Short mmCIF file of C-alpha atoms in Angstrom, two decimals:
data_model
loop_
_atom_site.label_atom_id
_atom_site.label_comp_id
_atom_site.label_asym_id
_atom_site.label_seq_id
_atom_site.Cartn_x
_atom_site.Cartn_y
_atom_site.Cartn_z
CA MET H 1 12.13 17.12 -25.73
CA ILE H 2 10.60 17.89 -22.34
CA ARG H 3 11.79 16.69 -18.99
CA LEU H 4 11.63 17.25 -15.25
CA GLN H 5 14.62 15.73 -13.50
CA ARG H 6 16.33 15.58 -10.16
CA GLU H 7 19.77 14.98 -11.69
CA PRO H 8 21.96 17.90 -12.78
CA ILE H 9 21.12 19.29 -16.22
CA ASP H 10 23.61 18.34 -18.89
CA TYR H 11 23.06 21.19 -21.29
CA GLY H 12 25.65 19.85 -23.79
CA THR H 13 23.47 16.79 -24.42
CA LEU H 14 20.45 19.06 -24.89
CA VAL H 15 22.20 21.26 -27.35
CA GLU H 16 23.46 18.32 -29.31
CA SER H 17 19.93 16.82 -29.38
CA VAL H 18 18.55 19.88 -31.30
CA ARG H 19 21.43 20.52 -33.69
CA ARG H 20 20.75 19.75 -37.35
CA THR H 21 22.43 20.51 -40.56
CA THR H 22 19.20 22.18 -41.62
CA ALA H 23 19.23 24.61 -38.64
CA GLY H 24 22.01 27.18 -38.77
CA ALA H 25 21.05 28.81 -35.44
CA VAL H 26 20.95 27.39 -31.91
CA VAL H 27 19.98 29.40 -28.82
CA LEU H 28 20.43 28.04 -25.32
CA PHE H 29 19.05 29.66 -22.18
CA LEU H 30 20.28 28.52 -18.77
CA GLY H 31 18.71 29.69 -15.55
CA THR H 32 21.13 29.24 -12.61
CA VAL H 33 20.71 29.65 -8.86
CA ARG H 34 21.83 33.13 -7.79
CA GLU H 35 23.67 33.50 -4.54
CA LEU H 36 22.33 37.01 -3.75
CA THR H 37 18.73 38.30 -3.92
CA ASP H 38 18.18 41.86 -2.78
CA GLY H 39 21.20 41.50 -0.46
CA ARG H 40 20.14 38.18 1.10
CA VAL H 41 22.33 35.12 0.72
CA THR H 42 20.80 31.94 -0.66
CA VAL H 43 22.29 28.70 0.51
CA ALA H 44 19.93 26.55 -1.50
CA LEU H 45 16.83 26.56 -3.62
CA GLU H 46 14.29 23.77 -3.51
CA TYR H 47 12.09 23.17 -6.63
CA GLU H 48 8.92 21.22 -6.53
CA ALA H 49 6.48 20.50 -9.40
CA TYR H 50 3.09 19.05 -10.07
CA ASP H 51 4.75 16.78 -12.56
CA ARG H 52 1.91 15.71 -14.79
CA LEU H 53 0.54 19.18 -15.28
CA ALA H 54 3.99 20.68 -15.57
CA GLU H 55 4.82 18.26 -18.44
CA LYS H 56 1.57 19.05 -20.13
CA GLN H 57 2.17 22.82 -19.88
CA LEU H 58 5.65 22.40 -21.22
CA ALA H 59 4.24 20.43 -24.17
CA ALA H 60 1.78 23.27 -24.76
CA ILE H 61 4.57 25.85 -24.70
CA GLU H 62 6.41 23.80 -27.28
CA GLN H 63 3.31 23.84 -29.54
CA GLU H 64 2.93 27.59 -28.95
CA ILE H 65 6.47 28.45 -30.06
CA ARG H 66 6.29 26.00 -32.98
CA SER H 67 3.12 27.80 -34.15
CA ARG H 68 4.76 31.22 -34.01
CA TRP H 69 8.30 30.68 -35.15
CA GLN H 70 10.21 28.35 -37.39
CA VAL H 71 11.50 25.92 -34.81
CA THR H 72 13.51 22.92 -35.98
CA ASP H 73 13.73 21.36 -32.57
CA VAL H 74 13.40 22.36 -28.94
CA ALA H 75 14.38 20.95 -25.59
CA MET H 76 13.07 22.18 -22.23
CA VAL H 77 14.28 20.71 -18.94
CA HIS H 78 13.56 21.83 -15.41
CA ARG H 79 15.38 20.52 -12.45
CA LEU H 80 13.58 19.56 -9.23
CA GLY H 81 14.87 19.11 -5.69
CA ARG H 82 17.54 20.99 -3.77
CA LEU H 83 19.99 23.13 -5.77
CA GLU H 84 22.92 25.24 -4.57
CA PRO H 85 24.00 28.58 -5.90
CA GLY H 86 25.50 28.24 -9.39
CA GLU H 87 23.58 25.11 -10.31
CA ILE H 88 21.37 25.06 -13.37
CA SER H 89 17.65 25.02 -12.63
CA VAL H 90 16.28 25.30 -16.08
CA ALA H 91 17.46 24.90 -19.69
CA VAL H 92 15.75 25.84 -22.92
CA VAL H 93 17.35 25.29 -26.24
CA VAL H 94 15.90 26.00 -29.68
CA SER H 95 17.31 25.31 -33.11
CA SER H 96 16.05 27.10 -36.25
CA PRO H 97 17.21 27.96 -39.75
CA HIS H 98 16.99 31.61 -38.68
CA ARG H 99 18.69 33.19 -35.66
CA GLN H 100 15.83 35.59 -35.11
CA ASP H 101 13.43 32.73 -34.68
CA ALA H 102 15.80 30.83 -32.40
CA PHE H 103 16.21 33.88 -30.11
CA LEU H 104 12.52 34.80 -30.05
CA ALA H 105 11.32 31.28 -29.45
CA ALA H 106 13.81 30.57 -26.70
CA ARG H 107 12.94 33.86 -24.97
CA HIS H 108 9.20 33.22 -25.23
CA ALA H 109 9.59 29.68 -23.93
CA ILE H 110 11.40 30.69 -20.76
CA GLU H 111 8.94 33.57 -20.06
CA ARG H 112 6.00 31.13 -20.40
CA ILE H 113 7.73 28.53 -18.27
CA LYS H 114 7.96 31.13 -15.47
CA GLN H 115 4.24 32.01 -15.97
CA VAL H 116 2.33 28.81 -16.57
CA VAL H 117 4.25 25.77 -15.46
CA PRO H 118 3.45 24.56 -11.95
CA ILE H 119 6.97 24.52 -10.50
CA TRP H 120 7.60 26.27 -7.23
CA LYS H 121 10.74 27.29 -5.48
CA LYS H 122 11.61 27.58 -1.82
CA GLU H 123 14.47 29.87 -0.76
CA HIS H 124 16.72 28.61 1.96
CA TRP H 125 18.48 31.72 3.32
CA SER H 126 21.83 31.83 5.03
CA ASP H 127 20.17 32.90 8.32
CA GLY H 128 18.46 29.52 8.51
CA SER H 129 15.00 30.73 7.44
CA SER H 130 13.21 29.51 4.38
CA GLU H 131 10.19 30.53 2.35
CA TRP H 132 8.21 29.49 -0.71
CA ILE H 133 8.29 32.18 -3.43
CA HIS H 134 4.76 32.91 -4.54
CA PRO H 135 4.01 36.24 -6.09
CA GLN H 136 1.99 38.34 -3.70
CA GLU H 137 -0.40 39.83 -6.29
CA PRO H 138 -3.62 38.04 -6.99
CA ILE H 139 -3.02 35.64 -9.87
CA ALA H 140 -2.60 38.06 -12.75
CA ASP H 141 -1.36 35.52 -15.21
CA PRO H 142 -3.24 32.30 -14.83
CA LEU H 143 -1.82 28.89 -15.67
CA HIS H 144 -4.06 28.62 -18.77
CA LEU H 145 -2.48 28.25 -22.07
CA PRO H 146 -4.47 28.80 -25.28
CA GLN H 147 -5.24 25.42 -26.81
CA SER H 148 -3.41 25.03 -30.08
CA MET Z 1 -17.83 10.57 -3.13
CA THR Z 2 -14.13 10.28 -2.63
CA VAL Z 3 -11.67 12.92 -3.84
CA ARG Z 4 -7.89 12.81 -3.52
CA VAL Z 5 -6.32 16.21 -2.94
CA LEU Z 6 -2.68 17.00 -3.68
CA LEU Z 7 -1.12 20.09 -2.08
CA PHE Z 8 2.05 21.88 -3.21
CA ALA Z 9 4.57 24.31 -1.90
CA ARG Z 10 3.21 26.72 0.68
CA ALA Z 11 -0.18 25.05 0.56
CA ARG Z 12 1.43 21.79 1.54
CA ASP Z 13 3.37 23.43 4.37
CA LEU Z 14 0.29 25.17 5.70
CA ALA Z 15 -1.80 22.00 5.60
CA GLY Z 16 1.02 19.90 7.01
CA THR Z 17 0.44 17.17 4.38
CA ASP Z 18 1.01 16.75 0.67
CA THR Z 19 -1.96 14.47 0.08
CA LEU Z 20 -5.30 13.76 1.70
CA THR Z 21 -8.66 12.28 0.94
CA LEU Z 22 -11.97 14.13 1.20
CA GLU Z 23 -15.49 12.80 1.15
CA THR Z 24 -17.82 15.18 -0.70
CA PRO Z 25 -21.44 14.96 -1.51
CA ALA Z 26 -22.23 13.86 -5.12
CA GLY Z 27 -22.64 17.01 -7.28
CA ALA Z 28 -20.17 18.97 -5.29
CA THR Z 29 -18.28 21.76 -7.16
CA LEU Z 30 -14.64 22.84 -6.68
CA ARG Z 31 -16.05 25.87 -4.84
CA GLN Z 32 -17.42 23.48 -2.21
CA LEU Z 33 -14.24 21.53 -2.10
CA ARG Z 34 -12.31 24.69 -1.40
CA ASP Z 35 -14.69 25.50 1.52
CA GLU Z 36 -14.24 22.01 2.89
CA LEU Z 37 -10.44 22.29 2.68
CA ALA Z 38 -10.52 25.63 4.44
CA ARG Z 39 -12.65 24.15 7.27
CA ARG Z 40 -10.33 21.15 7.77
CA PHE Z 41 -7.13 23.31 7.51
CA PRO Z 42 -7.82 26.76 8.99
CA ALA Z 43 -4.13 27.66 8.39
CA LEU Z 44 -4.79 27.24 4.70
CA ALA Z 45 -7.89 29.40 4.56
CA ASP Z 46 -6.21 32.78 3.80
CA PHE Z 47 -3.86 31.26 1.18
CA LEU Z 48 -6.35 29.11 -0.68
CA PRO Z 49 -8.00 31.93 -2.68
CA ARG Z 50 -4.63 32.59 -4.28
CA CYS Z 51 -4.32 29.04 -5.44
CA GLN Z 52 -5.62 27.53 -8.64
CA LEU Z 53 -7.22 24.12 -8.74
CA ALA Z 54 -6.74 21.35 -11.28
CA ILE Z 55 -8.73 18.21 -11.78
CA HIS Z 56 -6.21 15.53 -12.78
CA ASP Z 57 -3.97 17.50 -15.23
CA THR Z 58 -6.55 20.06 -16.28
CA LEU Z 59 -7.03 23.49 -14.73
CA ALA Z 60 -10.64 24.00 -13.71
CA ASP Z 61 -12.72 26.91 -12.37
CA ASP Z 62 -14.70 26.81 -9.15
CA ARG Z 63 -18.05 25.94 -10.78
CA THR Z 64 -16.68 22.69 -12.14
CA LEU Z 65 -18.29 19.57 -10.72
CA VAL Z 66 -15.87 17.25 -9.02
CA PRO Z 67 -15.97 13.80 -10.56
CA ASP Z 68 -15.88 10.67 -8.31
CA ASN Z 69 -12.37 9.47 -7.69
CA ALA Z 70 -10.98 12.73 -8.95
CA THR Z 71 -7.48 13.91 -8.09
CA VAL Z 72 -7.64 17.63 -7.31
CA ALA Z 73 -4.37 19.59 -7.15
CA VAL Z 74 -4.00 22.79 -5.16
CA LEU Z 75 -1.61 25.00 -7.07
CA PRO Z 76 -0.09 28.17 -5.45
CA PRO Z 77 1.01 31.00 -7.72
CA VAL Z 78 4.13 30.06 -9.61
CA SER Z 79 7.38 31.83 -8.97
CA GLY Z 80 7.59 33.77 -12.15
CA GLY Z 81 9.34 37.02 -12.02
CA MET Z 82 13.02 37.90 -12.41
CA MET Z 83 15.77 35.44 -12.62
CA MET F 1 36.81 36.39 -23.87
CA ILE F 2 37.40 36.90 -27.55
CA ARG F 3 39.02 34.39 -29.89
CA LEU F 4 39.49 33.42 -33.52
CA GLN F 5 40.47 29.74 -33.82
CA ARG F 6 40.95 27.00 -36.33
CA GLU F 7 40.09 24.25 -33.89
CA PRO F 8 36.42 23.16 -33.28
CA ILE F 9 34.55 25.43 -30.85
CA ASP F 10 33.95 23.85 -27.46
CA TYR F 11 30.90 25.74 -26.37
CA GLY F 12 30.74 23.95 -23.05
CA THR F 13 34.02 25.52 -21.99
CA LEU F 14 32.75 28.90 -23.12
CA VAL F 15 29.47 28.55 -21.16
CA GLU F 16 31.42 27.53 -18.06
CA SER F 17 33.74 30.46 -18.43
CA VAL F 18 30.93 32.98 -18.09
CA ARG F 19 28.87 31.30 -15.37
CA ARG F 20 28.80 33.04 -12.00
CA THR F 21 26.70 32.68 -8.90
CA THR F 22 25.91 36.36 -9.32
CA ALA F 23 24.46 35.82 -12.87
CA GLY F 24 21.24 33.80 -12.90
CA ALA F 25 20.88 33.93 -16.66
CA VAL F 26 23.13 32.56 -19.46
CA VAL F 27 22.34 32.79 -23.13
CA LEU F 28 24.42 30.99 -25.71
CA PHE F 29 24.10 31.47 -29.45
CA LEU F 30 25.66 29.00 -31.91
CA GLY F 31 25.86 29.51 -35.61
CA THR F 32 26.31 26.27 -37.47
CA VAL F 33 27.08 25.44 -41.16
CA ARG F 34 23.81 24.76 -43.00
CA GLU F 35 23.75 22.03 -45.55
CA LEU F 36 21.15 23.73 -47.80
CA THR F 37 20.95 27.27 -49.02
CA ASP F 38 18.16 28.19 -51.40
CA GLY F 39 18.10 24.54 -52.54
CA ARG F 40 21.87 24.36 -53.15
CA VAL F 41 23.97 21.83 -51.22
CA THR F 42 26.97 23.06 -49.30
CA VAL F 43 29.83 20.60 -48.89
CA ALA F 44 32.02 23.04 -46.94
CA LEU F 45 32.40 26.64 -45.83
CA GLU F 46 35.73 28.30 -45.62
CA TYR F 47 36.19 31.22 -43.17
CA GLU F 48 38.92 33.79 -43.45
CA ALA F 49 39.60 36.82 -41.27
CA TYR F 50 41.75 39.86 -41.03
CA ASP F 51 42.76 38.72 -37.59
CA ARG F 52 44.07 41.87 -35.93
CA LEU F 53 41.09 44.00 -37.05
CA ALA F 54 38.57 41.23 -36.29
CA GLU F 55 39.81 40.96 -32.73
CA LYS F 56 39.69 44.72 -32.31
CA GLN F 57 36.10 44.84 -33.64
CA LEU F 58 35.04 41.95 -31.39
CA ALA F 59 36.53 43.86 -28.41
CA ALA F 60 34.50 46.89 -29.49
CA ILE F 61 31.31 44.85 -29.70
CA GLU F 62 31.98 43.63 -26.12
CA GLN F 63 32.29 47.22 -24.98
CA GLU F 64 29.09 48.13 -26.85
CA ILE F 65 27.00 45.40 -25.19
CA ARG F 66 28.53 46.08 -21.75
CA SER F 67 27.55 49.77 -22.11
CA ARG F 68 23.96 48.93 -23.01
CA TRP F 69 23.06 45.96 -20.88
CA GLN F 70 24.06 44.42 -17.56
CA VAL F 71 26.55 41.87 -18.72
CA THR F 72 28.39 39.88 -16.15
CA ASP F 73 30.70 38.19 -18.64
CA VAL F 74 30.76 37.48 -22.35
CA ALA F 75 32.66 35.14 -24.67
CA MET F 76 32.70 35.44 -28.45
CA VAL F 77 34.60 32.91 -30.62
CA HIS F 78 34.67 32.57 -34.36
CA ARG F 79 36.13 29.62 -36.15
CA LEU F 80 38.31 30.02 -39.21
CA GLY F 81 39.27 27.58 -41.94
CA ARG F 82 37.26 24.89 -43.61
CA LEU F 83 34.02 23.67 -41.91
CA GLU F 84 31.59 21.05 -42.95
CA PRO F 85 27.85 21.15 -42.58
CA GLY F 86 26.78 20.97 -38.91
CA GLU F 87 30.00 22.38 -37.55
CA ILE F 88 29.92 25.47 -35.36
CA SER F 89 31.24 28.59 -36.98
CA VAL F 90 30.54 31.10 -34.21
CA ALA F 91 29.61 31.09 -30.57
CA VAL F 92 28.45 33.96 -28.38
CA VAL F 93 27.65 33.48 -24.80
CA VAL F 94 26.53 36.14 -22.26
CA SER F 95 25.79 35.88 -18.58
CA SER F 96 23.79 38.42 -16.65
CA PRO F 97 21.76 38.77 -13.51
CA HIS F 98 18.70 39.32 -15.75
CA ARG F 99 17.50 37.08 -18.52
CA GLN F 100 16.31 39.99 -20.65
CA ASP F 101 19.82 41.49 -20.65
CA ALA F 102 21.37 38.17 -21.49
CA PHE F 103 19.07 37.63 -24.48
CA LEU F 104 19.34 41.19 -25.83
CA ALA F 105 23.10 41.42 -25.43
CA ALA F 106 23.70 38.02 -27.08
CA ARG F 107 21.38 38.87 -29.92
CA HIS F 108 23.03 42.24 -30.53
CA ALA F 109 26.51 40.77 -30.42
CA ILE F 110 25.85 38.24 -33.12
CA GLU F 111 24.10 40.87 -35.30
CA ARG F 112 27.12 43.09 -34.95
CA ILE F 113 29.57 40.32 -35.62
CA LYS F 114 27.79 39.74 -38.92
CA GLN F 115 28.00 43.43 -39.79
CA VAL F 116 31.33 44.78 -38.62
CA VAL F 117 33.84 41.93 -38.10
CA PRO F 118 36.08 41.30 -41.12
CA ILE F 119 35.44 37.59 -41.47
CA TRP F 120 34.45 36.24 -44.84
CA LYS F 121 33.09 32.93 -45.93
CA LYS F 122 33.42 30.96 -49.10
CA GLU F 123 30.80 28.46 -50.13
CA HIS F 124 31.95 25.16 -51.60
CA TRP F 125 28.91 23.76 -53.48
CA SER F 126 28.29 20.08 -54.19
CA ASP F 127 28.61 20.80 -57.92
CA GLY F 128 32.28 21.57 -57.34
CA SER F 129 31.91 25.33 -57.71
CA SER F 130 32.77 27.84 -55.01
CA GLU F 131 32.20 31.46 -54.26
CA TRP F 132 32.97 34.10 -51.73
CA ILE F 133 29.80 35.45 -50.15
CA HIS F 134 29.93 39.25 -50.28
CA PRO F 135 26.68 41.22 -50.15
CA GLN F 136 25.90 42.66 -53.54
CA GLU F 137 24.69 46.01 -52.35
CA PRO F 138 27.07 48.84 -51.97
CA ILE F 139 28.43 48.80 -48.40
CA ALA F 140 25.33 49.85 -46.46
CA ASP F 141 26.64 49.05 -43.10
CA PRO F 142 30.30 49.94 -42.84
CA LEU F 143 32.70 48.26 -40.55
CA HIS F 144 32.84 51.32 -38.35
CA LEU F 145 31.86 50.91 -34.71
CA PRO F 146 31.17 53.89 -32.52
CA GLN F 147 34.09 54.48 -30.14
CA SER F 148 32.95 53.84 -26.61
CA MET U 1 57.52 54.93 -50.10
CA THR U 2 56.77 51.29 -49.43
CA VAL U 3 53.36 50.03 -48.55
CA ARG U 4 52.46 46.50 -47.77
CA VAL U 5 48.97 45.44 -49.06
CA LEU U 6 46.92 42.57 -47.66
CA LEU U 7 44.07 41.16 -49.75
CA PHE U 8 41.25 39.03 -48.53
CA ALA U 9 38.49 36.74 -49.81
CA ARG U 10 37.39 37.58 -53.36
CA ALA U 11 39.86 40.49 -53.55
CA ARG U 12 42.66 38.03 -52.95
CA ASP U 13 41.30 35.57 -55.52
CA LEU U 14 40.89 38.31 -58.16
CA ALA U 15 44.39 39.66 -57.54
CA GLY U 16 45.87 36.16 -57.34
CA THR U 17 47.87 37.02 -54.26
CA ASP U 18 47.22 37.69 -50.59
CA THR U 19 49.97 40.16 -50.03
CA LEU U 20 52.04 42.48 -52.17
CA THR U 21 54.32 45.48 -51.86
CA LEU U 22 53.62 48.83 -53.62
CA GLU U 23 55.80 51.80 -54.05
CA THR U 24 53.84 55.06 -53.81
CA PRO U 25 54.97 58.63 -53.91
CA ALA U 26 55.30 60.37 -50.53
CA GLY U 27 52.02 62.12 -49.66
CA ALA U 28 49.91 59.52 -51.49
CA THR U 29 46.34 58.99 -50.27
CA LEU U 30 44.38 55.75 -50.04
CA ARG U 31 42.57 57.02 -53.13
CA GLN U 32 45.77 56.95 -55.12
CA LEU U 33 46.64 53.53 -53.67
CA ARG U 34 43.29 52.23 -54.86
CA ASP U 35 44.07 53.53 -58.36
CA GLU U 36 47.47 51.95 -58.33
CA LEU U 37 45.97 48.57 -57.27
CA ALA U 38 43.37 48.77 -60.00
CA ARG U 39 46.07 49.50 -62.58
CA ARG U 40 48.25 46.54 -61.41
CA PHE U 41 45.30 44.17 -61.10
CA PRO U 42 42.67 44.98 -63.75
CA ALA U 43 40.62 42.02 -62.54
CA LEU U 44 40.30 43.78 -59.22
CA ALA U 45 39.17 47.12 -60.63
CA ASP U 46 35.46 46.53 -60.60
CA PHE U 47 35.40 44.93 -57.17
CA LEU U 48 37.73 47.37 -55.36
CA PRO U 49 35.14 50.12 -54.92
CA ARG U 50 32.99 47.78 -52.85
CA CYS U 51 35.95 47.10 -50.51
CA GLN U 52 36.88 49.14 -47.42
CA LEU U 53 40.49 49.89 -46.64
CA ALA U 54 42.22 49.73 -43.29
CA ILE U 55 45.68 51.09 -42.34
CA HIS U 56 47.08 48.60 -39.84
CA ASP U 57 44.00 47.76 -37.74
CA THR U 58 42.14 51.05 -38.34
CA LEU U 59 39.52 51.61 -40.95
CA ALA U 60 40.35 54.68 -43.04
CA ASP U 61 38.66 56.76 -45.78
CA ASP U 62 40.12 57.47 -49.18
CA ARG U 63 41.49 60.94 -48.27
CA THR U 64 43.74 59.47 -45.60
CA LEU U 65 47.51 59.82 -46.26
CA VAL U 66 49.34 56.51 -46.44
CA PRO U 67 52.15 56.45 -43.92
CA ASP U 68 55.50 54.94 -44.88
CA ASN U 69 55.76 51.29 -44.12
CA ALA U 70 52.01 51.07 -43.69
CA THR U 71 50.13 47.87 -43.99
CA VAL U 72 46.94 48.48 -45.89
CA ALA U 73 44.24 45.84 -45.84
CA VAL U 74 41.65 45.50 -48.64
CA LEU U 75 38.38 44.33 -46.96
CA PRO U 76 35.49 43.06 -49.10
CA PRO U 77 31.96 43.38 -47.69
CA VAL U 78 31.41 40.96 -44.87
CA SER U 79 29.03 38.11 -45.22
CA GLY U 80 26.29 39.47 -42.91
CA GLY U 81 22.77 38.50 -43.67
CA MET U 82 20.85 35.50 -42.69
CA MET U 83 22.18 32.43 -40.97
#
């Protein structure tokens, strides 16, 4: 299951959605808004997406992890809009018969989400300034995903 | 030929709008569309080379022809990095 | 937080207990009772522990992962008693400022729990038979943990 | 010298009890305690070498002297393996 949403992420519902009696291992990753980055205080993060491409890329990531590991089910949800420190911005949960697969697939999914899904974040600092976070390097890791 | 352009994140802030319509000659490529965007929004010119473009929901390189009534999205680099 | 308990594991409470605004990454692992093992149907698993040593070993695993990764907080809970397919037998949750640390620490913790914590399981099969699961090899991986 | 013995999992099933009291001579080692257990519970004899022993909550090897009033736990191999 793949979703972009403005409402808070209910990870319990996500975990329950992937649990099966055939899958003895479940791994959940949560990304939450940190209050401090390099000594600067965040008052809020703002997430914005190009929804239709983001959903397509998430679906491609699902295919990618299903092709590489034994994945019983997977859910990936990213939150959009304004979040305060401590709130959950992204959740990935994978169930598998094998814990190694569950760990590796969940890890890979979140790494790929960070690389290839068009979702951007804007930092709102405690001094009143704000800035979009775009890596400064030329695009080393393009948004392309191999077609499965 | 009419093209709808969507702008995101810093590209949107620099252009001052999240959506706009461009008229381009038939047979125009994404390269030419980039040039036209930079002309209309000089503040965007330096940042645009760091952005990828997508036609509808498909990433496309600069040689791609822009179809009529296309929606072209201007996609800044994604946040990536540490969490 | 370390606990052995007979009550169902409420992983939501565990996740909330390790969340911090200083830790942007949370990884939860759940082990659940599988219904099928090599084609045989499990009707229940029974878990038994030598409590005092199990708690000591879990505390040593916590020290071990804290010494190797940046761990903001960790919770490890193992359930005891009779469990049916689908129920959660073990939960590990780690929070960290870095997602790599959260993944590696959670993974290491569950591997070590399987190796060095004196908790045993008895399979109750659908044909009415039952058996304790003890690896058949001589003890390759003793219960000893390095002292930190 | 009185020693309390705790048995777990298959060791308990084989012995038919989860706890028992042994009298051992002063200066007895865990090795001697193993031998005594095997004598009293022949069904346990084959399985016992695969078990570790702990004195109170500390794993101990067979040369360790058994303190008076010790609690010795007989620990079968843990389940480990795949999940």
